[in-house]
mmCIF file of C-alpha atoms in Angstrom:
data_model
loop_
_atom_site.group_PDB
_atom_site.id
_atom_site.type_symbol
_atom_site.label_atom_id
_atom_site.label_comp_id
_atom_site.label_asym_id
_atom_site.label_seq_id
_atom_site.Cartn_x
_atom_site.Cartn_y
_atom_site.Cartn_z
ATOM 1 C CA MET A 1 6.465 100.135 -166.444
ATOM 2 C CA GLN A 2 7.167 96.502 -165.506
ATOM 3 C CA GLU A 3 5.408 93.762 -167.422
ATOM 4 C CA GLY A 4 3.459 92.647 -164.355
ATOM 5 C CA LYS A 5 2.165 96.166 -163.730
ATOM 6 C CA LYS A 6 1.118 96.547 -167.341
ATOM 7 C CA ILE A 7 -0.867 93.328 -167.111
ATOM 8 C CA ILE A 8 -2.527 94.387 -163.833
ATOM 9 C CA ALA A 9 -3.414 97.778 -165.321
ATOM 10 C CA SER A 10 -4.846 96.161 -168.444
ATOM 11 C CA GLY A 11 -6.775 93.546 -166.479
ATOM 12 C CA GLY A 12 -8.015 96.197 -163.985
ATOM 13 C CA SER A 13 -9.307 98.371 -166.723
ATOM 14 C CA ALA A 14 -11.129 95.415 -168.229
ATOM 15 C CA VAL A 15 -12.734 94.711 -164.852
ATOM 16 C CA GLY A 16 -13.755 98.383 -164.500
ATOM 17 C CA LEU A 17 -15.283 98.450 -167.951
ATOM 18 C CA SER A 18 -17.031 95.117 -167.436
ATOM 19 C CA MET A 19 -18.536 96.404 -164.209
ATOM 20 C CA PHE A 20 -19.740 99.575 -165.889
ATOM 21 C CA ALA A 21 -21.211 97.548 -168.771
ATOM 22 C CA SER A 22 -23.006 95.352 -166.186
ATOM 23 C CA PHE A 23 -24.226 98.460 -164.343
ATOM 24 C CA VAL A 24 -25.728 99.766 -167.609
ATOM 25 C CA GLY A 25 -27.130 96.421 -168.623
ATOM 26 C CA LEU A 26 -28.761 95.802 -165.202
ATOM 27 C CA CYS A 27 -30.448 99.197 -165.157
ATOM 28 C CA CYS A 28 -33.892 97.644 -164.996
ATOM 29 C CA ILE A 29 -33.503 95.372 -162.080
ATOM 30 C CA GLY A 30 -35.876 96.893 -159.547
ATOM 31 C CA PRO A 31 -36.053 100.595 -158.780
ATOM 32 C CA TRP A 32 -32.385 100.783 -157.721
ATOM 33 C CA THR A 33 -31.170 103.193 -160.422
ATOM 34 C CA VAL A 34 -33.870 105.700 -159.617
ATOM 35 C CA ALA A 35 -33.345 105.266 -155.917
ATOM 36 C CA LEU A 36 -29.537 105.647 -156.190
ATOM 37 C CA LEU A 37 -29.197 108.091 -159.038
ATOM 38 C CA GLY A 38 -32.531 109.837 -159.313
ATOM 39 C CA VAL A 39 -34.622 110.172 -162.483
ATOM 40 C CA SER A 40 -32.099 112.155 -164.445
ATOM 41 C CA GLY A 41 -29.275 109.758 -163.358
ATOM 42 C CA ALA A 42 -31.323 106.805 -164.483
ATOM 43 C CA VAL A 43 -31.978 108.436 -167.840
ATOM 44 C CA SER A 44 -28.256 109.167 -168.224
ATOM 45 C CA MET A 45 -27.457 105.578 -167.340
ATOM 46 C CA ALA A 46 -29.954 104.281 -169.886
ATOM 47 C CA ARG A 47 -28.393 106.503 -172.564
ATOM 48 C CA TRP A 48 -25.245 104.408 -172.313
ATOM 49 C CA GLN A 49 -27.210 101.312 -173.342
ATOM 50 C CA PRO A 50 -26.388 101.610 -177.123
ATOM 51 C CA TYR A 51 -22.658 101.818 -176.296
ATOM 52 C CA ARG A 52 -22.578 98.634 -174.263
ATOM 53 C CA PRO A 53 -21.279 96.404 -177.125
ATOM 54 C CA TYR A 54 -18.349 98.871 -177.657
ATOM 55 C CA ILE A 55 -17.531 99.112 -173.971
ATOM 56 C CA LEU A 56 -17.568 95.284 -173.793
ATOM 57 C CA SER A 57 -15.422 95.059 -176.882
ATOM 58 C CA VAL A 58 -12.815 97.361 -175.382
ATOM 59 C CA ALA A 59 -12.959 95.426 -172.151
ATOM 60 C CA GLY A 60 -12.558 92.122 -174.034
ATOM 61 C CA SER A 61 -9.529 93.526 -175.971
ATOM 62 C CA LEU A 62 -7.828 94.734 -172.788
ATOM 63 C CA LEU A 63 -8.426 91.377 -171.175
ATOM 64 C CA ALA A 64 -7.220 89.458 -174.129
ATOM 65 C CA TRP A 65 -4.061 91.525 -174.116
ATOM 66 C CA ALA A 66 -3.584 90.852 -170.399
ATOM 67 C CA PHE A 67 -4.032 87.134 -170.957
ATOM 68 C CA TRP A 68 -1.604 87.121 -173.870
ATOM 69 C CA ARG A 69 1.069 88.962 -171.935
ATOM 70 C CA THR A 70 0.676 86.822 -168.885
ATOM 71 C CA TYR A 71 0.960 83.539 -170.674
ATOM 72 C CA ARG A 72 3.696 84.823 -172.911
ATOM 73 C CA LEU A 73 5.664 85.846 -169.813
ATOM 74 C CA LYS A 74 5.151 82.389 -168.462
ATOM 75 C CA ARG A 75 6.520 80.806 -171.710
ATOM 76 C CA VAL A 76 9.502 83.221 -171.738
ATOM 77 C CA CYS A 77 10.256 82.356 -168.122
ATOM 78 C CA LEU A 78 10.082 78.641 -168.815
ATOM 79 C CA ALA A 79 12.283 78.874 -171.922
ATOM 80 C CA GLU A 80 14.852 81.458 -170.980
ATOM 81 C CA GLY A 81 14.568 81.872 -167.248
ATOM 82 C CA CYS A 82 13.059 84.990 -165.697
ATOM 83 C CA MET A 83 14.824 88.200 -164.998
ATOM 84 C CA GLY A 84 11.911 89.444 -163.051
ATOM 85 C CA LYS A 85 9.127 87.587 -161.198
ATOM 86 C CA ARG A 86 7.075 84.943 -162.935
ATOM 87 C CA PRO A 87 3.344 85.596 -162.940
ATOM 88 C CA GLY A 88 1.998 84.167 -159.772
ATOM 89 C CA ALA A 89 -1.187 82.215 -159.022
ATOM 90 C CA ALA A 90 -2.922 85.376 -157.921
ATOM 91 C CA MET A 91 -2.356 86.911 -161.356
ATOM 92 C CA TYR A 92 -3.901 83.885 -163.112
ATOM 93 C CA LEU A 93 -6.796 83.795 -160.619
ATOM 94 C CA SER A 94 -7.582 87.462 -161.030
ATOM 95 C CA LEU A 95 -7.374 87.196 -164.815
ATOM 96 C CA TRP A 96 -9.839 84.278 -164.944
ATOM 97 C CA LEU A 97 -12.163 86.110 -162.500
ATOM 98 C CA SER A 98 -12.047 89.063 -164.742
ATOM 99 C CA ALA A 99 -12.906 86.859 -167.700
ATOM 100 C CA LEU A 100 -15.837 85.503 -165.793
ATOM 101 C CA LEU A 101 -17.009 88.996 -164.897
ATOM 102 C CA LEU A 102 -16.764 89.971 -168.538
ATOM 103 C CA VAL A 103 -18.875 87.020 -169.631
ATOM 104 C CA LEU A 104 -21.465 87.914 -167.002
ATOM 105 C CA ALA A 105 -21.461 91.503 -168.245
ATOM 106 C CA VAL A 106 -22.086 90.332 -171.835
ATOM 107 C CA PHE A 107 -25.180 88.466 -170.716
ATOM 108 C CA ALA A 108 -26.267 90.928 -168.053
ATOM 109 C CA GLU A 109 -29.401 92.023 -169.909
ATOM 110 C CA GLN A 110 -30.559 88.494 -170.430
ATOM 111 C CA LEU A 111 -29.726 87.484 -166.840
ATOM 112 C CA GLN A 112 -31.725 90.311 -165.338
ATOM 113 C CA TRP A 113 -34.970 89.045 -166.940
ATOM 114 C CA LEU A 114 -34.228 85.565 -165.482
ATOM 115 C CA LEU A 115 -33.912 87.144 -162.037
ATOM 116 C CA VAL A 116 -36.700 89.743 -162.249
ATOM 117 C CA ASP A 117 -40.240 89.476 -163.546
ATOM 118 C CA PRO A 118 -41.411 92.954 -164.518
ATOM 119 C CA THR A 119 -45.065 92.029 -164.453
ATOM 120 C CA PRO A 120 -46.832 93.879 -161.629
ATOM 121 C CA SER A 121 -47.213 91.638 -158.599
ATOM 122 C CA ALA A 122 -51.023 91.810 -158.615
ATOM 123 C CA LEU A 123 -51.080 90.226 -162.064
ATOM 124 C CA ARG A 124 -48.695 87.354 -161.540
ATOM 125 C CA MET B 1 -39.633 135.921 -116.103
ATOM 126 C CA SER B 2 -36.618 136.726 -118.188
ATOM 127 C CA LYS B 3 -36.815 137.487 -121.826
ATOM 128 C CA SER B 4 -34.742 134.474 -122.795
ATOM 129 C CA LEU B 5 -37.062 132.099 -120.908
ATOM 130 C CA VAL B 6 -40.064 133.636 -122.668
ATOM 131 C CA SER B 7 -38.420 133.257 -126.039
ATOM 132 C CA GLN B 8 -37.524 129.606 -125.195
ATOM 133 C CA ILE B 9 -41.119 128.819 -124.318
ATOM 134 C CA ALA B 10 -42.410 130.507 -127.369
ATOM 135 C CA GLY B 11 -39.893 128.638 -129.508
ATOM 136 C CA THR B 12 -40.826 125.306 -128.024
ATOM 137 C CA ALA B 13 -44.536 126.000 -128.556
ATOM 138 C CA LEU B 14 -43.898 126.884 -132.187
ATOM 139 C CA LEU B 15 -41.871 123.672 -132.708
ATOM 140 C CA ALA B 16 -44.673 121.626 -131.134
ATOM 141 C CA LEU B 17 -47.198 123.250 -133.473
ATOM 142 C CA MET B 18 -45.138 122.651 -136.649
ATOM 143 C CA PRO B 19 -46.735 119.350 -137.618
ATOM 144 C CA PHE B 20 -50.082 121.051 -137.797
ATOM 145 C CA ALA B 21 -48.849 123.880 -139.887
ATOM 146 C CA ALA B 22 -49.251 121.964 -143.158
ATOM 147 C CA LEU B 23 -52.943 121.340 -143.376
ATOM 148 C CA PRO B 24 -54.222 118.939 -146.058
ATOM 149 C CA ALA B 25 -55.707 121.861 -147.984
ATOM 150 C CA ASP B 26 -52.248 123.340 -148.277
ATOM 151 C CA ALA B 27 -50.653 120.177 -149.561
ATOM 152 C CA PRO B 28 -49.508 120.475 -153.135
ATOM 153 C CA GLN B 29 -51.810 118.917 -155.677
ATOM 154 C CA LYS B 30 -50.592 115.577 -157.179
ATOM 155 C CA PRO B 31 -49.238 116.107 -160.653
ATOM 156 C CA TYR B 32 -51.028 112.920 -161.757
ATOM 157 C CA VAL B 33 -54.426 111.277 -161.686
ATOM 158 C CA VAL B 34 -54.921 107.991 -159.783
ATOM 159 C CA LEU B 35 -56.841 105.488 -161.931
ATOM 160 C CA ASP B 36 -58.982 102.757 -160.614
ATOM 161 C CA LYS B 37 -59.005 99.272 -162.036
ATOM 162 C CA SER B 38 -61.872 100.041 -164.453
ATOM 163 C CA LEU B 39 -59.771 102.762 -166.153
ATOM 164 C CA SER B 40 -63.057 104.732 -166.496
ATOM 165 C CA GLN B 41 -61.253 108.066 -166.083
ATOM 166 C CA LEU B 42 -58.736 107.243 -168.766
ATOM 167 C CA ARG B 43 -61.438 106.054 -171.083
ATOM 168 C CA ALA B 44 -63.455 109.231 -170.509
ATOM 169 C CA ASP B 45 -60.417 111.402 -171.112
ATOM 170 C CA PHE B 46 -59.588 109.474 -174.226
ATOM 171 C CA ASN B 47 -63.089 109.799 -175.721
ATOM 172 C CA ALA B 48 -63.381 113.436 -174.664
ATOM 173 C CA ASN B 49 -60.552 114.089 -177.066
ATOM 174 C CA VAL B 50 -61.913 112.363 -180.199
ATOM 175 C CA GLY B 51 -60.875 114.544 -183.115
ATOM 176 C CA LYS B 52 -57.342 115.020 -181.803
ATOM 177 C CA VAL B 53 -54.223 112.972 -182.130
ATOM 178 C CA ARG B 54 -53.790 110.982 -178.858
ATOM 179 C CA MET B 55 -50.661 109.450 -177.511
ATOM 180 C CA LEU B 56 -50.914 106.795 -174.876
ATOM 181 C CA TYR B 57 -47.801 105.604 -173.152
ATOM 182 C CA ILE B 58 -47.573 102.670 -170.669
ATOM 183 C CA VAL B 59 -44.388 103.126 -168.639
ATOM 184 C CA GLY B 60 -42.716 102.008 -165.408
ATOM 185 C CA PRO B 61 -41.667 105.012 -163.361
ATOM 186 C CA THR B 62 -38.547 103.300 -162.100
ATOM 187 C CA CYS B 63 -37.369 101.748 -165.393
ATOM 188 C CA GLY B 64 -34.398 103.670 -166.718
ATOM 189 C CA ILE B 65 -35.135 102.684 -170.306
ATOM 190 C CA CYS B 66 -38.783 103.904 -169.994
ATOM 191 C CA LEU B 67 -37.593 107.109 -168.478
ATOM 192 C CA ARG B 68 -35.103 107.550 -171.314
ATOM 193 C CA GLY B 69 -37.945 106.993 -173.752
ATOM 194 C CA MET B 70 -39.939 109.763 -172.057
ATOM 195 C CA SER B 71 -36.978 112.086 -172.161
ATOM 196 C CA ASP B 72 -36.378 111.351 -175.840
ATOM 197 C CA LEU B 73 -39.993 111.979 -176.752
ATOM 198 C CA GLN B 74 -39.966 115.239 -174.721
ATOM 199 C CA GLU B 75 -37.034 116.334 -176.892
ATOM 200 C CA ALA B 76 -38.329 115.029 -180.240
ATOM 201 C CA VAL B 77 -42.038 115.701 -179.901
ATOM 202 C CA TYR B 78 -43.076 117.949 -177.050
ATOM 203 C CA SER B 79 -40.290 120.525 -177.110
ATOM 204 C CA LYS B 80 -41.455 121.374 -180.642
ATOM 205 C CA LYS B 81 -45.152 120.621 -180.598
ATOM 206 C CA GLY B 82 -46.011 120.454 -176.946
ATOM 207 C CA ASP B 83 -48.408 123.436 -177.115
ATOM 208 C CA ASP B 84 -50.299 122.170 -180.147
ATOM 209 C CA PRO B 85 -53.912 121.793 -178.977
ATOM 210 C CA ARG B 86 -54.573 119.159 -181.590
ATOM 211 C CA MET B 87 -52.656 116.527 -179.699
ATOM 212 C CA VAL B 88 -53.190 115.071 -176.238
ATOM 213 C CA THR B 89 -50.988 112.707 -174.323
ATOM 214 C CA PHE B 90 -51.831 110.133 -171.632
ATOM 215 C CA VAL B 91 -48.867 108.669 -169.675
ATOM 216 C CA ILE B 92 -49.888 105.720 -167.630
ATOM 217 C CA HIS B 93 -47.427 104.691 -164.898
ATOM 218 C CA VAL B 94 -47.788 101.045 -163.900
ATOM 219 C CA PRO B 95 -46.114 99.247 -160.981
ATOM 220 C CA THR B 96 -43.524 97.252 -162.907
ATOM 221 C CA LEU B 97 -40.202 96.407 -161.267
ATOM 222 C CA GLY B 98 -41.600 97.197 -157.812
ATOM 223 C CA ALA B 99 -42.498 100.805 -158.561
ATOM 224 C CA HIS B 100 -44.698 102.663 -156.139
ATOM 225 C CA GLU B 101 -46.895 105.731 -156.344
ATOM 226 C CA ALA B 102 -44.075 107.801 -154.819
ATOM 227 C CA ASN B 103 -42.049 107.194 -158.014
ATOM 228 C CA VAL B 104 -44.637 108.803 -160.265
ATOM 229 C CA GLY B 105 -44.130 112.370 -159.305
ATOM 230 C CA PRO B 106 -40.416 112.669 -160.233
ATOM 231 C CA ALA B 107 -40.910 110.569 -163.403
ATOM 232 C CA SER B 108 -43.837 112.622 -164.600
ATOM 233 C CA ARG B 109 -41.672 115.695 -164.919
ATOM 234 C CA LEU B 110 -39.978 114.180 -167.954
ATOM 235 C CA ILE B 111 -42.952 114.991 -170.150
ATOM 236 C CA SER B 112 -44.607 118.156 -169.050
ATOM 237 C CA ASN B 113 -46.953 120.373 -171.037
ATOM 238 C CA ARG B 114 -50.513 121.568 -170.838
ATOM 239 C CA HIS B 115 -51.858 118.747 -173.033
ATOM 240 C CA THR B 116 -50.275 115.803 -171.171
ATOM 241 C CA THR B 117 -51.951 113.989 -168.277
ATOM 242 C CA GLN B 118 -50.019 111.605 -166.120
ATOM 243 C CA TYR B 119 -51.809 108.635 -164.441
ATOM 244 C CA TRP B 120 -50.875 106.201 -161.738
ATOM 245 C CA GLU B 121 -52.537 102.825 -162.218
ATOM 246 C CA GLU B 122 -51.876 100.666 -159.156
ATOM 247 C CA THR B 123 -52.759 97.217 -160.410
ATOM 248 C CA GLY B 124 -51.007 97.395 -163.753
ATOM 249 C CA ILE B 125 -54.118 96.049 -165.500
ATOM 250 C CA THR B 126 -53.528 98.630 -168.287
ATOM 251 C CA GLY B 127 -50.574 96.612 -169.574
ATOM 252 C CA ARG B 128 -52.551 93.357 -169.371
ATOM 253 C CA LEU B 129 -55.434 94.867 -171.402
ATOM 254 C CA MET B 130 -53.033 96.265 -173.977
ATOM 255 C CA GLN B 131 -51.444 92.805 -174.136
ATOM 256 C CA GLN B 132 -54.872 91.406 -175.044
ATOM 257 C CA VAL B 133 -55.456 94.103 -177.641
ATOM 258 C CA MET B 134 -52.033 93.522 -179.255
ATOM 259 C CA GLY B 135 -52.394 89.730 -179.110
ATOM 260 C CA VAL B 136 -48.912 89.172 -177.621
ATOM 261 C CA ASP B 137 -47.884 86.625 -174.947
ATOM 262 C CA LYS B 138 -46.074 88.996 -172.577
ATOM 263 C CA TYR B 139 -47.055 91.796 -170.288
ATOM 264 C CA VAL B 140 -47.056 95.022 -172.320
ATOM 265 C CA TRP B 141 -45.292 98.006 -170.878
ATOM 266 C CA ASP B 142 -42.602 100.428 -172.022
ATOM 267 C CA PHE B 143 -45.087 100.833 -174.887
ATOM 268 C CA TRP B 144 -45.714 103.936 -176.931
ATOM 269 C CA THR B 145 -48.804 104.420 -179.086
ATOM 270 C CA ILE B 146 -50.536 106.931 -181.277
ATOM 271 C CA TYR B 147 -54.221 107.026 -181.917
ATOM 272 C CA GLY B 148 -55.583 108.986 -184.909
ATOM 273 C CA PRO B 149 -58.343 111.585 -184.499
ATOM 274 C CA LYS B 150 -61.114 109.118 -185.396
ATOM 275 C CA SER B 151 -60.210 106.537 -182.807
ATOM 276 C CA VAL B 152 -62.814 105.831 -180.107
ATOM 277 C CA TRP B 153 -62.559 103.702 -176.926
ATOM 278 C CA SER B 154 -65.879 101.910 -177.348
ATOM 279 C CA ASP B 155 -65.257 98.719 -175.473
ATOM 280 C CA GLU B 156 -66.044 98.670 -171.731
ATOM 281 C CA ARG B 157 -62.643 97.367 -170.866
ATOM 282 C CA LEU B 158 -60.185 96.992 -173.753
ATOM 283 C CA PRO B 159 -58.536 100.114 -175.256
ATOM 284 C CA PRO B 160 -58.736 100.360 -179.026
ATOM 285 C CA LEU B 161 -55.969 99.040 -181.214
ATOM 286 C CA PRO B 162 -53.280 101.727 -181.666
ATOM 287 C CA ASP B 163 -52.928 103.286 -185.071
ATOM 288 C CA PHE B 164 -49.132 103.362 -184.580
ATOM 289 C CA TRP B 165 -46.997 101.894 -181.864
ATOM 290 C CA GLN B 166 -43.494 101.348 -180.744
ATOM 291 C CA HIS B 167 -41.904 99.591 -177.808
ATOM 292 C CA GLN B 168 -38.738 98.873 -175.909
ATOM 293 C CA LEU B 169 -39.332 95.225 -175.021
ATOM 294 C CA ASP B 170 -37.578 92.049 -175.901
ATOM 295 C CA GLY B 171 -39.652 89.668 -177.939
ATOM 296 C CA LEU B 172 -41.653 92.246 -179.962
ATOM 297 C CA PRO B 173 -40.576 93.192 -183.499
ATOM 298 C CA ALA B 174 -37.181 94.915 -183.594
ATOM 299 C CA GLU B 175 -38.269 97.298 -186.313
ATOM 300 C CA ARG B 176 -40.861 98.690 -183.833
ATOM 301 C CA LYS B 177 -38.335 99.690 -181.197
ATOM 302 C CA LEU B 178 -38.931 103.222 -179.966
ATOM 303 C CA ASP B 179 -37.211 105.786 -182.169
ATOM 304 C CA ALA B 180 -38.207 109.215 -180.979
ATOM 305 C CA ASN B 181 -37.593 110.783 -184.397
ATOM 306 C CA VAL B 182 -39.672 108.213 -186.229
ATOM 307 C CA PHE B 183 -42.308 108.628 -183.578
ATOM 308 C CA ALA B 184 -42.268 112.406 -183.982
ATOM 309 C CA THR B 185 -42.585 112.068 -187.698
ATOM 310 C CA LYS B 186 -45.674 109.835 -187.261
ATOM 311 C CA VAL B 187 -47.174 112.341 -184.850
ATOM 312 C CA GLY B 188 -46.744 114.943 -187.558
ATOM 313 C CA GLU B 189 -48.418 112.734 -190.102
ATOM 314 C CA PHE B 190 -51.488 112.267 -187.871
ATOM 315 C CA LEU B 191 -51.582 116.004 -187.041
ATOM 316 C CA ALA B 192 -51.666 116.732 -190.746
ATOM 317 C CA GLN B 193 -55.119 115.012 -190.767
ATOM 318 C CA ILE B 194 -56.529 117.744 -188.547
ATOM 319 C CA PRO B 195 -57.037 121.357 -189.540
ATOM 320 C CA ALA B 196 -54.704 123.551 -187.455
ATOM 321 C CA ALA B 197 -57.606 125.798 -186.279
ATOM 322 C CA GLN B 198 -59.299 122.874 -184.465
ATOM 323 C CA SER B 199 -58.575 123.110 -180.808
ATOM 324 C CA ALA B 200 -61.926 122.725 -179.089
ATOM 325 C CA GLY B 201 -62.482 120.298 -176.217
ATOM 326 C CA THR B 202 -60.773 119.745 -172.857
ATOM 327 C CA THR B 203 -60.210 116.600 -170.869
ATOM 328 C CA ALA B 204 -61.815 115.880 -167.610
ATOM 329 C CA ALA B 205 -58.403 115.813 -166.108
ATOM 330 C CA ALA B 206 -57.262 118.982 -167.773
ATOM 331 C CA THR B 207 -57.194 120.734 -164.410
ATOM 332 C CA LEU B 208 -54.320 118.482 -163.325
ATOM 333 C CA LYS B 209 -51.881 119.670 -165.954
ATOM 334 C CA PHE B 210 -48.467 121.112 -165.067
#
């Protein structure tokens, strides 16, 4: 596999895992999990909660690898000239967006309580 | 008049009458009790079961973590001891996270046995009263309690202080996070205080069991 494809695959996996971890972390924002997945689906989703740190760790590792390869490729290209294509701006942009998504995923649980007040509306 | 025309008219008439076919008396009974703001029914049911171990849960019927808690307790407690007449369970569904009464039916299936009553409490005052009892500064829900056989709900409004409790909230002690196995062990300890033969007494809402 070409270097660029490897980086995209790694970054894409990190994005996928980050999104899944966010999904698990945001399980309590409104009744959406029950509405979308039903009661048993919501229970299954909540059962992933203890594994969030591990999912995020794997996503972080994949993303770190993608960053390392991308910037290494850039250095190699600068020093020795590139046989293939240099990583383009789109690659850097998508990597940094992935990193942002990962950071949001890490704090998804805390963020949801900033956005949503669970107290019943009659008592606010 | 041809046969097909007669059958078409009959079919149309039947379709027109379909909305009236399900009379209110035929409607399935709700699998839960609707509480008013005074919680008088809950209080009566609680006190009708003095002498038993009582579990009282305050949950949101659309909260995945609450639903997981119910599922875990069904597995750890009720699948093993659900038929034990010495214990009674009250599950109070409150309207957290925008939950509605329509959410209670599906959620209530997670804990189902003859000695469990599910309630829908529309204002959510139950959590506020429990907050006062516990002396904490946040609305109390996703909250799991055990009351021993001697506990009585004597105050007009406030429920008694639980003999044991766990939660799944941020900001309350981490060592009190719901652990279904620890909870089941505690239930067993409370049950050991009651002779196994004791099974008298039914709740006012006992007719609404699954």
